[in-house]
Coordinates of N, CA and C and ligand atoms in Angstrom, one line a residue:
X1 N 132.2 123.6 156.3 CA 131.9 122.2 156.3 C 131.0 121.9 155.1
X2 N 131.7 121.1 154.1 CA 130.6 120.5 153.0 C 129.5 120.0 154.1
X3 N 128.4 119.5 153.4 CA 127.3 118.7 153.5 C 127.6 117.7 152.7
X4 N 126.7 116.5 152.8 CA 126.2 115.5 151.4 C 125.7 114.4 151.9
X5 N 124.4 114.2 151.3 CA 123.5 112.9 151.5 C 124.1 111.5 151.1
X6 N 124.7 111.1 151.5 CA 125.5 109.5 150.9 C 124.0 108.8 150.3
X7 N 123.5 108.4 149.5 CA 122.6 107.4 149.0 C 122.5 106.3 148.9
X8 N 122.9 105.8 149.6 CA 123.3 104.5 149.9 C 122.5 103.4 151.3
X9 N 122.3 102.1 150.8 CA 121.6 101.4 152.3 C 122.9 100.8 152.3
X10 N 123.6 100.8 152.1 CA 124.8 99.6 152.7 C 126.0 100.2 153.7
X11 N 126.0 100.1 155.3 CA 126.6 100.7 155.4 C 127.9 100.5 156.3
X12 N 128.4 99.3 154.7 CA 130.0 99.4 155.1 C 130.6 100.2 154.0
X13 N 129.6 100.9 152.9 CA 129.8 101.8 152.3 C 130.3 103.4 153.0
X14 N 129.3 103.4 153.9 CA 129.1 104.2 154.7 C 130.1 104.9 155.6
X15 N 130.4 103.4 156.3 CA 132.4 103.6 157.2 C 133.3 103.7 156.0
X16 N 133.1 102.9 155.1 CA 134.8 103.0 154.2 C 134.9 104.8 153.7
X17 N 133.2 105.2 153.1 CA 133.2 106.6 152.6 C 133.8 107.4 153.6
X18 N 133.4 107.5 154.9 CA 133.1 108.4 155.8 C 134.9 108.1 156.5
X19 N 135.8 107.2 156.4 CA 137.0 106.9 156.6 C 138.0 107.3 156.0
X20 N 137.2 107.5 154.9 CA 138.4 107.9 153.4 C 138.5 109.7 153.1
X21 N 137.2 110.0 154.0 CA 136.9 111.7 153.7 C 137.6 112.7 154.8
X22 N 138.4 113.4 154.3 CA 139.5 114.3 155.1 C 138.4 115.5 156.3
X23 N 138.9 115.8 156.8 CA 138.1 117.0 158.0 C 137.6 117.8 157.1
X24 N 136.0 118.2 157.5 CA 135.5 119.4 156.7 C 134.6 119.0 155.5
X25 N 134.6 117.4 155.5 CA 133.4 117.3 155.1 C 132.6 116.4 155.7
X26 N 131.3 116.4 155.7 CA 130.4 115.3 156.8 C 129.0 114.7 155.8
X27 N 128.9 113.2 155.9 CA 128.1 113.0 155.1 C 127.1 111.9 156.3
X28 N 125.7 112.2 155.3 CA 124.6 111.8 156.0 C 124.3 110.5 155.4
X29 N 124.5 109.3 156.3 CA 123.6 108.3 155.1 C 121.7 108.3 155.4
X30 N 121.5 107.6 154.6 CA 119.8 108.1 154.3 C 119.1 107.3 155.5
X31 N 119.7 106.3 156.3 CA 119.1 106.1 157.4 C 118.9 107.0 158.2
X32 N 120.4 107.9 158.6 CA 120.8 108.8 159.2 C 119.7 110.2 158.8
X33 N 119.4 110.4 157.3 CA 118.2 111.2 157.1 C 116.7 110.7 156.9
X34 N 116.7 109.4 157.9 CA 115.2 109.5 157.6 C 114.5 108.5 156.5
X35 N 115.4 109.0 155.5 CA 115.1 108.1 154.3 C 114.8 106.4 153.7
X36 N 113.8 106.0 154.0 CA 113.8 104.3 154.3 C 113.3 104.0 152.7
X37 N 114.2 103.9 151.9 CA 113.7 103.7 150.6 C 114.7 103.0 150.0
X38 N 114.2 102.0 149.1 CA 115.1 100.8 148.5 C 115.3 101.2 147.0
X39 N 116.3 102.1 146.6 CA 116.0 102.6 145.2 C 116.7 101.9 144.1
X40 N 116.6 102.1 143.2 CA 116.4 100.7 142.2 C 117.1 101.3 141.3
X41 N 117.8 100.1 141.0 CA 119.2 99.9 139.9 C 119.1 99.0 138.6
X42 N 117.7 99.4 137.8 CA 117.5 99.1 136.5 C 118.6 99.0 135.8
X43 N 119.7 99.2 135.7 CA 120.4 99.5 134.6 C 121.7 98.7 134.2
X44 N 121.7 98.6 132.9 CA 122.9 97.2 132.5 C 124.6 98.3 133.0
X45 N 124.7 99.0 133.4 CA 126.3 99.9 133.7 C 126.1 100.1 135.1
X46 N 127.4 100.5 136.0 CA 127.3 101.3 137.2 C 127.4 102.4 136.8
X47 N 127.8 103.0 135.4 CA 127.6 104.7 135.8 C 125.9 104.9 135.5
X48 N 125.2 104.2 134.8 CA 123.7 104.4 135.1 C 123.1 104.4 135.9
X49 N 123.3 103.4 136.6 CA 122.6 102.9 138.4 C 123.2 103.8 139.3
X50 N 124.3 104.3 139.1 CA 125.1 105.5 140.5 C 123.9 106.7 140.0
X51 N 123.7 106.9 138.9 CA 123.2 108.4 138.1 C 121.7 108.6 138.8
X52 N 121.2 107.2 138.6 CA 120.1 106.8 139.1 C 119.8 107.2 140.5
X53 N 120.2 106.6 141.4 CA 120.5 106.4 142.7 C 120.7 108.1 143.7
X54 N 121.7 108.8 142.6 CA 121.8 110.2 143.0 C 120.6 110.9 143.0
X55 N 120.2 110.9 141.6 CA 118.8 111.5 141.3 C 117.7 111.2 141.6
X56 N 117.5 110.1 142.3 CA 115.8 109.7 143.2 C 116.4 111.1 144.2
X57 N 117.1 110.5 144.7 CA 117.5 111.6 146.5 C 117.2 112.7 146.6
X58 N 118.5 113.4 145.2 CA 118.0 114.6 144.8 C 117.1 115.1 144.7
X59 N 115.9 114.4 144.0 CA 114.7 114.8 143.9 C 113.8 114.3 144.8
X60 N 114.2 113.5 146.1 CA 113.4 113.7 147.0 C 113.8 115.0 148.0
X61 N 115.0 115.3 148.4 CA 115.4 115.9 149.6 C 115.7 117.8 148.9
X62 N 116.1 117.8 147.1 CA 116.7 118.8 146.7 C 117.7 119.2 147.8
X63 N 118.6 118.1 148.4 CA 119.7 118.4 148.8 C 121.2 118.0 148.2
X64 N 122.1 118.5 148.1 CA 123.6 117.7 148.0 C 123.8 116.6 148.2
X65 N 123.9 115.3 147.3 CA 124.0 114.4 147.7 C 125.2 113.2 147.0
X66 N 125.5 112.3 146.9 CA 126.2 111.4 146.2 C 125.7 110.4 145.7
X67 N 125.7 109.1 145.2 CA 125.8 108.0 145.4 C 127.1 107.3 145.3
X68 N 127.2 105.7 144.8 CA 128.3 105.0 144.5 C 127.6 103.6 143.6
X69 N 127.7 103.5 142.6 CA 127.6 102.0 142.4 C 129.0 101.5 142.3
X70 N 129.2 100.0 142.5 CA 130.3 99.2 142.5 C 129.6 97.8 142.3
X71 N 131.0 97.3 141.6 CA 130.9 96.0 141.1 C 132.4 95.3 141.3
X72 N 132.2 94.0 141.1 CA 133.3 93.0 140.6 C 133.3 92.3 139.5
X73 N 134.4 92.7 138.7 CA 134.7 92.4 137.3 C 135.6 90.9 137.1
X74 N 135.5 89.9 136.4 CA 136.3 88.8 136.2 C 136.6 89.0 135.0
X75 N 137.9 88.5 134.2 CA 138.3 88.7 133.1 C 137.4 87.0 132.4
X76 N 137.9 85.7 133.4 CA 137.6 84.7 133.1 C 135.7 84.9 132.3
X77 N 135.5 85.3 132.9 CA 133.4 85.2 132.9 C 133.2 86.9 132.3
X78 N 133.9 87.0 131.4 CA 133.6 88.8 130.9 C 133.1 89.5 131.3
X79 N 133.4 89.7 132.4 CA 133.2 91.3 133.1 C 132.1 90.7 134.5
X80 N 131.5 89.6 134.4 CA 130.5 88.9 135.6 C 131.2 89.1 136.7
X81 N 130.7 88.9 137.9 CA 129.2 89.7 138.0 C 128.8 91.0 137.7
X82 N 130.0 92.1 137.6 CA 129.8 93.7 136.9 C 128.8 94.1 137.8
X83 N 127.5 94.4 136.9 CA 126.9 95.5 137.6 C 125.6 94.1 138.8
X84 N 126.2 93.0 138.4 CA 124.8 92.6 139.4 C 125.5 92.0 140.3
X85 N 126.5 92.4 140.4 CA 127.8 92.1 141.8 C 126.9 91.9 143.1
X86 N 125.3 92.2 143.5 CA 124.9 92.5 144.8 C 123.6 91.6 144.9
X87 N 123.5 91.1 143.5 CA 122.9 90.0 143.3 C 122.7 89.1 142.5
X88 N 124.2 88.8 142.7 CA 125.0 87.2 141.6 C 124.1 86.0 142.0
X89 N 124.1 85.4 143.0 CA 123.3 84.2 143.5 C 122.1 84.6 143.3
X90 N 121.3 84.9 143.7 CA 119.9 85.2 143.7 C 119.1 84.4 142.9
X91 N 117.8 83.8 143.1 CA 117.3 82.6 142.8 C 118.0 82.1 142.5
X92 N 119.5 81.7 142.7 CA 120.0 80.3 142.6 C 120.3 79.9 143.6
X93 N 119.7 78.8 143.7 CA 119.1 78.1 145.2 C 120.2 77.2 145.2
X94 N 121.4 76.9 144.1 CA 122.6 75.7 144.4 C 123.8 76.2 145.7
X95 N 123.4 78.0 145.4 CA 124.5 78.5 146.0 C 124.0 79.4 147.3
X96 N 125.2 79.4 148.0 CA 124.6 80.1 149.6 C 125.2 81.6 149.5
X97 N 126.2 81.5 148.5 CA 126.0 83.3 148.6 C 126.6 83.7 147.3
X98 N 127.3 85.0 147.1 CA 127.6 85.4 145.8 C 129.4 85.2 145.5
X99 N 129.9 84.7 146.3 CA 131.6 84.5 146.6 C 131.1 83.1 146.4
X100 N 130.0 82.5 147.3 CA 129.6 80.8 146.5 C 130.1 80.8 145.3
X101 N 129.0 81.2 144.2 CA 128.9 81.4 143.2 C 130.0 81.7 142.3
X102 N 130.7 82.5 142.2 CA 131.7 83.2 141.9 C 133.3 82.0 142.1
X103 N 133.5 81.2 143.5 CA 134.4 80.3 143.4 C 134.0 79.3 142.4
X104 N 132.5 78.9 142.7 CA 132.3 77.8 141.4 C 132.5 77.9 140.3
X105 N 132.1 78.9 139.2 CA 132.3 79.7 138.4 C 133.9 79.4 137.5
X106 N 134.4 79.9 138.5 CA 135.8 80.0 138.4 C 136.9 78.9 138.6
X107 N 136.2 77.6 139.3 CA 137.3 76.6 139.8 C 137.8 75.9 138.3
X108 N 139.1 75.4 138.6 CA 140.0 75.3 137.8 C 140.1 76.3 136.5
X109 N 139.4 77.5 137.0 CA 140.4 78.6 135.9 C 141.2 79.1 136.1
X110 N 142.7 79.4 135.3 CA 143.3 79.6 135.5 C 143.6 81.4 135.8
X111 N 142.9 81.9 134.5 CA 142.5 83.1 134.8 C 141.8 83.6 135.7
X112 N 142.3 84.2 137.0 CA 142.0 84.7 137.9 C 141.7 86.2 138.0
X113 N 142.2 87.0 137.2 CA 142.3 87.9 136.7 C 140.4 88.8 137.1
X114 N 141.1 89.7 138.0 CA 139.9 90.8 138.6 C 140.1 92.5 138.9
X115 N 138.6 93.3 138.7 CA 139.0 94.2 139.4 C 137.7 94.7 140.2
X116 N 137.9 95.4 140.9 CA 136.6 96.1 141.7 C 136.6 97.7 141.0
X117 N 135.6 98.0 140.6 CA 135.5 99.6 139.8 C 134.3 99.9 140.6
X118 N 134.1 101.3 140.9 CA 133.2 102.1 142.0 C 133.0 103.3 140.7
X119 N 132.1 103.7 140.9 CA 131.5 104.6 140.2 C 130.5 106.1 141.1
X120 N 131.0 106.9 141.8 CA 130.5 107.9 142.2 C 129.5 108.6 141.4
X121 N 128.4 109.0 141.5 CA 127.6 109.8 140.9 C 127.5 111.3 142.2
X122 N 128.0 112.3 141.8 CA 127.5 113.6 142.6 C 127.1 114.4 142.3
X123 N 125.7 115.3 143.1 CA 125.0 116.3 142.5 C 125.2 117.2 143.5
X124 N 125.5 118.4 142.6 CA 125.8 119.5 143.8 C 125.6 120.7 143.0
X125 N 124.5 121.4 143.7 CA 123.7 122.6 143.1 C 123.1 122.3 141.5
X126 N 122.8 120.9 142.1 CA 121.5 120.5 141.1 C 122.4 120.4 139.4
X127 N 124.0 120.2 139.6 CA 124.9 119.4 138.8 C 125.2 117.9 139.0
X128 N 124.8 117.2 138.0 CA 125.5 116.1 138.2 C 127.5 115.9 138.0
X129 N 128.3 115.1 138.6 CA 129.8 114.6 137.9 C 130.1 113.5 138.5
X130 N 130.0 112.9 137.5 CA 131.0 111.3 138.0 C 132.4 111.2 138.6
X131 N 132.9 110.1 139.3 CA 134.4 110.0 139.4 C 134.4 108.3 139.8
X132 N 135.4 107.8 138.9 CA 135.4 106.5 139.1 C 137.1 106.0 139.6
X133 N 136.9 104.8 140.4 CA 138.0 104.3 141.4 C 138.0 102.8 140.5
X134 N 139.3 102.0 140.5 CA 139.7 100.8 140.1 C 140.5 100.2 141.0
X135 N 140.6 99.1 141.4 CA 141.4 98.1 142.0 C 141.8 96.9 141.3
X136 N 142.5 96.7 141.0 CA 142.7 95.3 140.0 C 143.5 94.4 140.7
X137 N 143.1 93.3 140.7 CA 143.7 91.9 141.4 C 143.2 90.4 141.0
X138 N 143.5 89.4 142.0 CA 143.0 88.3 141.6 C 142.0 87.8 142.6
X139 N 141.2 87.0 141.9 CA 140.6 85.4 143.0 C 141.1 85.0 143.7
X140 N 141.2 84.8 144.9 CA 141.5 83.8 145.6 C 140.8 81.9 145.4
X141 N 141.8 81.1 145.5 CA 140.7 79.9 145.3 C 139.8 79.2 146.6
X142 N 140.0 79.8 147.7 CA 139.0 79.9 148.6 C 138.8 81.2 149.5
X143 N 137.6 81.4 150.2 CA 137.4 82.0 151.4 C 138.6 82.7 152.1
X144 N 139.5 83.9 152.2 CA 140.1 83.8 153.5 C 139.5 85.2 154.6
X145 N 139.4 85.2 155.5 CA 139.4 86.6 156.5 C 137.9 87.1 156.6
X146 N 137.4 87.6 157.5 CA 135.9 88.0 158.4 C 136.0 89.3 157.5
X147 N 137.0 90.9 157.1 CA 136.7 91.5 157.5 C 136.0 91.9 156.0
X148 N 135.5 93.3 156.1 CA 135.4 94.0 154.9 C 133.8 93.3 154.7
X149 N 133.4 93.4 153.5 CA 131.7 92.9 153.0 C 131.9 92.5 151.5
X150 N 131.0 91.6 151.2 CA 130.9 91.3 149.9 C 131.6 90.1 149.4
X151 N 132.3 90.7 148.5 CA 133.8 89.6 148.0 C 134.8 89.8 148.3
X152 N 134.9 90.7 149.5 CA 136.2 91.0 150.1 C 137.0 89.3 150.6
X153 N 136.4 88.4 151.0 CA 137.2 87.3 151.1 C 137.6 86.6 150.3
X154 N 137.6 86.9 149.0 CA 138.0 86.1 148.1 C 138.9 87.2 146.8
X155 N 138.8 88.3 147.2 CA 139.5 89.3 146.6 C 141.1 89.9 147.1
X156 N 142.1 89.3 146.2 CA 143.4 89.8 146.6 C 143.8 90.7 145.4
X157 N 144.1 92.0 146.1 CA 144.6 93.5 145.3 C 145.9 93.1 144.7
X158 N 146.0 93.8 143.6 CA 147.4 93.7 142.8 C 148.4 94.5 144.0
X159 N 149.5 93.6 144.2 CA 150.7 94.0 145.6 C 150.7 94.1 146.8
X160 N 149.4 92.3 147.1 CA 149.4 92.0 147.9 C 148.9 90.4 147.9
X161 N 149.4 89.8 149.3 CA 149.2 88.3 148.9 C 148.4 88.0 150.0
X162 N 147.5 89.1 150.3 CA 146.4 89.0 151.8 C 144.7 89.5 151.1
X163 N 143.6 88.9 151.1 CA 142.5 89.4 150.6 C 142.3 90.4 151.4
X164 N 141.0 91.2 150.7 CA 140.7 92.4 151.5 C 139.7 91.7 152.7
X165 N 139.6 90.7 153.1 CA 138.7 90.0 154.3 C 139.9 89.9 155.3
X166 N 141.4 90.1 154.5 CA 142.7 89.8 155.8 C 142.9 91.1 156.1
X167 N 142.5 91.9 155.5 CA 143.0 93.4 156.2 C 142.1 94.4 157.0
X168 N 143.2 94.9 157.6 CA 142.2 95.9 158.6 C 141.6 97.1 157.3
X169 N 140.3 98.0 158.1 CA 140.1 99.1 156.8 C 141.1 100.0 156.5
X170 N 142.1 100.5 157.6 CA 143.0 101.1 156.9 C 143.9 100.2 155.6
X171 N 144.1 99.0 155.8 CA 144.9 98.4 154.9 C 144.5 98.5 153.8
X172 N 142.4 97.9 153.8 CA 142.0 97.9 152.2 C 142.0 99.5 151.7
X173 N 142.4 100.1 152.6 CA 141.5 101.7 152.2 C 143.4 102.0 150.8
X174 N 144.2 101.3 151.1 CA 145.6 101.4 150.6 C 145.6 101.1 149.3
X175 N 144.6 100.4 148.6 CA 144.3 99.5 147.5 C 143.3 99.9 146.9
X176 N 141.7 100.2 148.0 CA 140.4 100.4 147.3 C 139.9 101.3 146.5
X177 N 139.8 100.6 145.3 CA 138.6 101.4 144.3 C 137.8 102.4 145.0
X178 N 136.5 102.6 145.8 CA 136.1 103.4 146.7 C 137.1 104.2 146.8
X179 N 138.0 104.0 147.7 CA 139.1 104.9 148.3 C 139.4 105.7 147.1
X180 N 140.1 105.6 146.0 CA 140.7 106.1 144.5 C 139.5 106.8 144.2
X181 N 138.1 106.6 144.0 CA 137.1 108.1 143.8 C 136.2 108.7 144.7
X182 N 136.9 108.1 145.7 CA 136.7 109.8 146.8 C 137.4 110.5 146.9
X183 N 138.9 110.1 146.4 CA 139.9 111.4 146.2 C 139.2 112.1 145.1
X184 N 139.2 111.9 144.1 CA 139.1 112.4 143.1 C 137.7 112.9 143.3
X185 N 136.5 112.9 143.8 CA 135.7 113.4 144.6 C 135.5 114.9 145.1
X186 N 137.2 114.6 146.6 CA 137.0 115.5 147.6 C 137.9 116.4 146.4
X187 N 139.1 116.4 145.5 CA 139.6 117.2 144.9 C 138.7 117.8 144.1
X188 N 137.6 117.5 143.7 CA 136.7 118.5 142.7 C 135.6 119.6 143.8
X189 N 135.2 118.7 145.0 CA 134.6 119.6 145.6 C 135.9 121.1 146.2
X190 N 137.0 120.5 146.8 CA 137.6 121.7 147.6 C 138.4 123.1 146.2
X191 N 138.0 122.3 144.7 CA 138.6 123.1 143.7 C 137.0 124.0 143.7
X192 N 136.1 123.4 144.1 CA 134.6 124.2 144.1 C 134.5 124.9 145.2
X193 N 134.6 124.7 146.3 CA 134.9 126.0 147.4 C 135.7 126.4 147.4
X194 N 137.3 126.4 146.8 CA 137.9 126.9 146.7 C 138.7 127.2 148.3
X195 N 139.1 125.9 148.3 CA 140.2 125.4 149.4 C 141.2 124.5 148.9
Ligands
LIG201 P1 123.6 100.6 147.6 O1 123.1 100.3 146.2 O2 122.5 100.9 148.5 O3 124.6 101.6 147.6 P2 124.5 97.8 147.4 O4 125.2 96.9 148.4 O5 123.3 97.4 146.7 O6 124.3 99.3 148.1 P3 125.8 98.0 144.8 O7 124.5 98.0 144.1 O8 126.8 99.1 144.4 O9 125.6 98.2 146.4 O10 126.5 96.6 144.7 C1 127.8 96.4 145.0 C2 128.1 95.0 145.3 O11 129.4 94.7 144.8 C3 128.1 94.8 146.8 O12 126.9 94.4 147.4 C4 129.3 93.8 147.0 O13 128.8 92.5 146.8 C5 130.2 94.1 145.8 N1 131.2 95.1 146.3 C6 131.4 96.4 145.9 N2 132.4 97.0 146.5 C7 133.0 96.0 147.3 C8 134.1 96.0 148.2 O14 134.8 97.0 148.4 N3 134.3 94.8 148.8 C9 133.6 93.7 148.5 N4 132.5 93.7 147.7 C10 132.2 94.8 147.1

């Protein structure tokens, strides 16, 4: 059985990771270890903020751990929200949340044009290695579907005409960025134990 500390407070991170990971490995999120700490994502990239993120942990627990940063990219607004995808609205008091924001942004553009990119940072025996996941699709021009988190209601994957708020998690897990670098993940860990 691997180990590994997930680093993460968000935990629909948590299900999608732990959904997408095959038997034989088990991951802890930092609730789950105890860990009540809000760690900080200074940095203008997701591969800096994921690097970040791994390495407080590591250097609190010196255990095996992960993180993930993720974002939503628009072609329309160059690359916005990117890395502050978790806090687009914020002091702006016009909008009630960050899909608010984001439809306004965007109304009457034509370019719809998006992707969701995830950024894994993992340390294991005190090595860091990245592995990054893409999803490319469009805006929706409103709201559709409860499920999923974030901009999943307003996010439709390229080869599909249902947002990821319409699908169950197996569905988005068929499309998700997440999903695309945990494989690539679990294939470097089982070439490291050698399974
Ligand atoms: P941690 O840093 O604790 O892992 P967080 O929610 O702050 O959790 P990020 O800094 O990586 O995570 O911000 C990612 C934001 O991007 C997230 O809050 C969502 O708004 C958005 N996002 C990322 N992946 C998404 C997905 O699969 N579906 C919908 N929105 C997503």
């Amino acid at each position: 059985m691997i180990e590994l500390i997930f680093a993460t407070n968000n935990e629909h991170k948590v299900l999608e990771i732990r959904q997408a990971l095959p038997e034989g490995f088990s991951i802890i999120s930092l609730r789950e270890a105890g860990i009540l700490k809000d760690i900080p994502e200074p940095h203008p990239t997701l591969e800096a903020n994921a690097t970040e993120k791994s390495t407080v942990i590591y250097q609190l627990t010196g255990k095996n751990c992960f993180s993930e940063d993720s974002g939503l990219e628009t072609e329309a607004l160059n690359g916005a929200p990117g890395v502050r995808s978790a806090r687009f609205a914020d002091d702006e008091p016009a909008y009630t949340s960050n899909t608010d924001k984001l439809l306004a942004l965007l109304r009457n553009q034509g370019n719809r044009k998006a992707r969701f990119k995830t950024v894994i940072s993992l340390i294991i025996n005190g090595k860091e290695q990245r592995f990054e996941g893409l999803c490319t699709g469009k805006i929706a021009e409103a709201p559709l579907g409860t499920g999923g988190f974030g901009y999943d209601p307003v996010f439709i994957p390229d080869g599909s005409d249902r947002t990821f708020g319409q699908m169950t998690l197996e569905e988005k897990q068929e499309f998700s960025h997440r999903k695309k670098a945990v494989k690539k993940l679990v294939v470097y860990l089982k070439e490291l134990v050698g399974s």
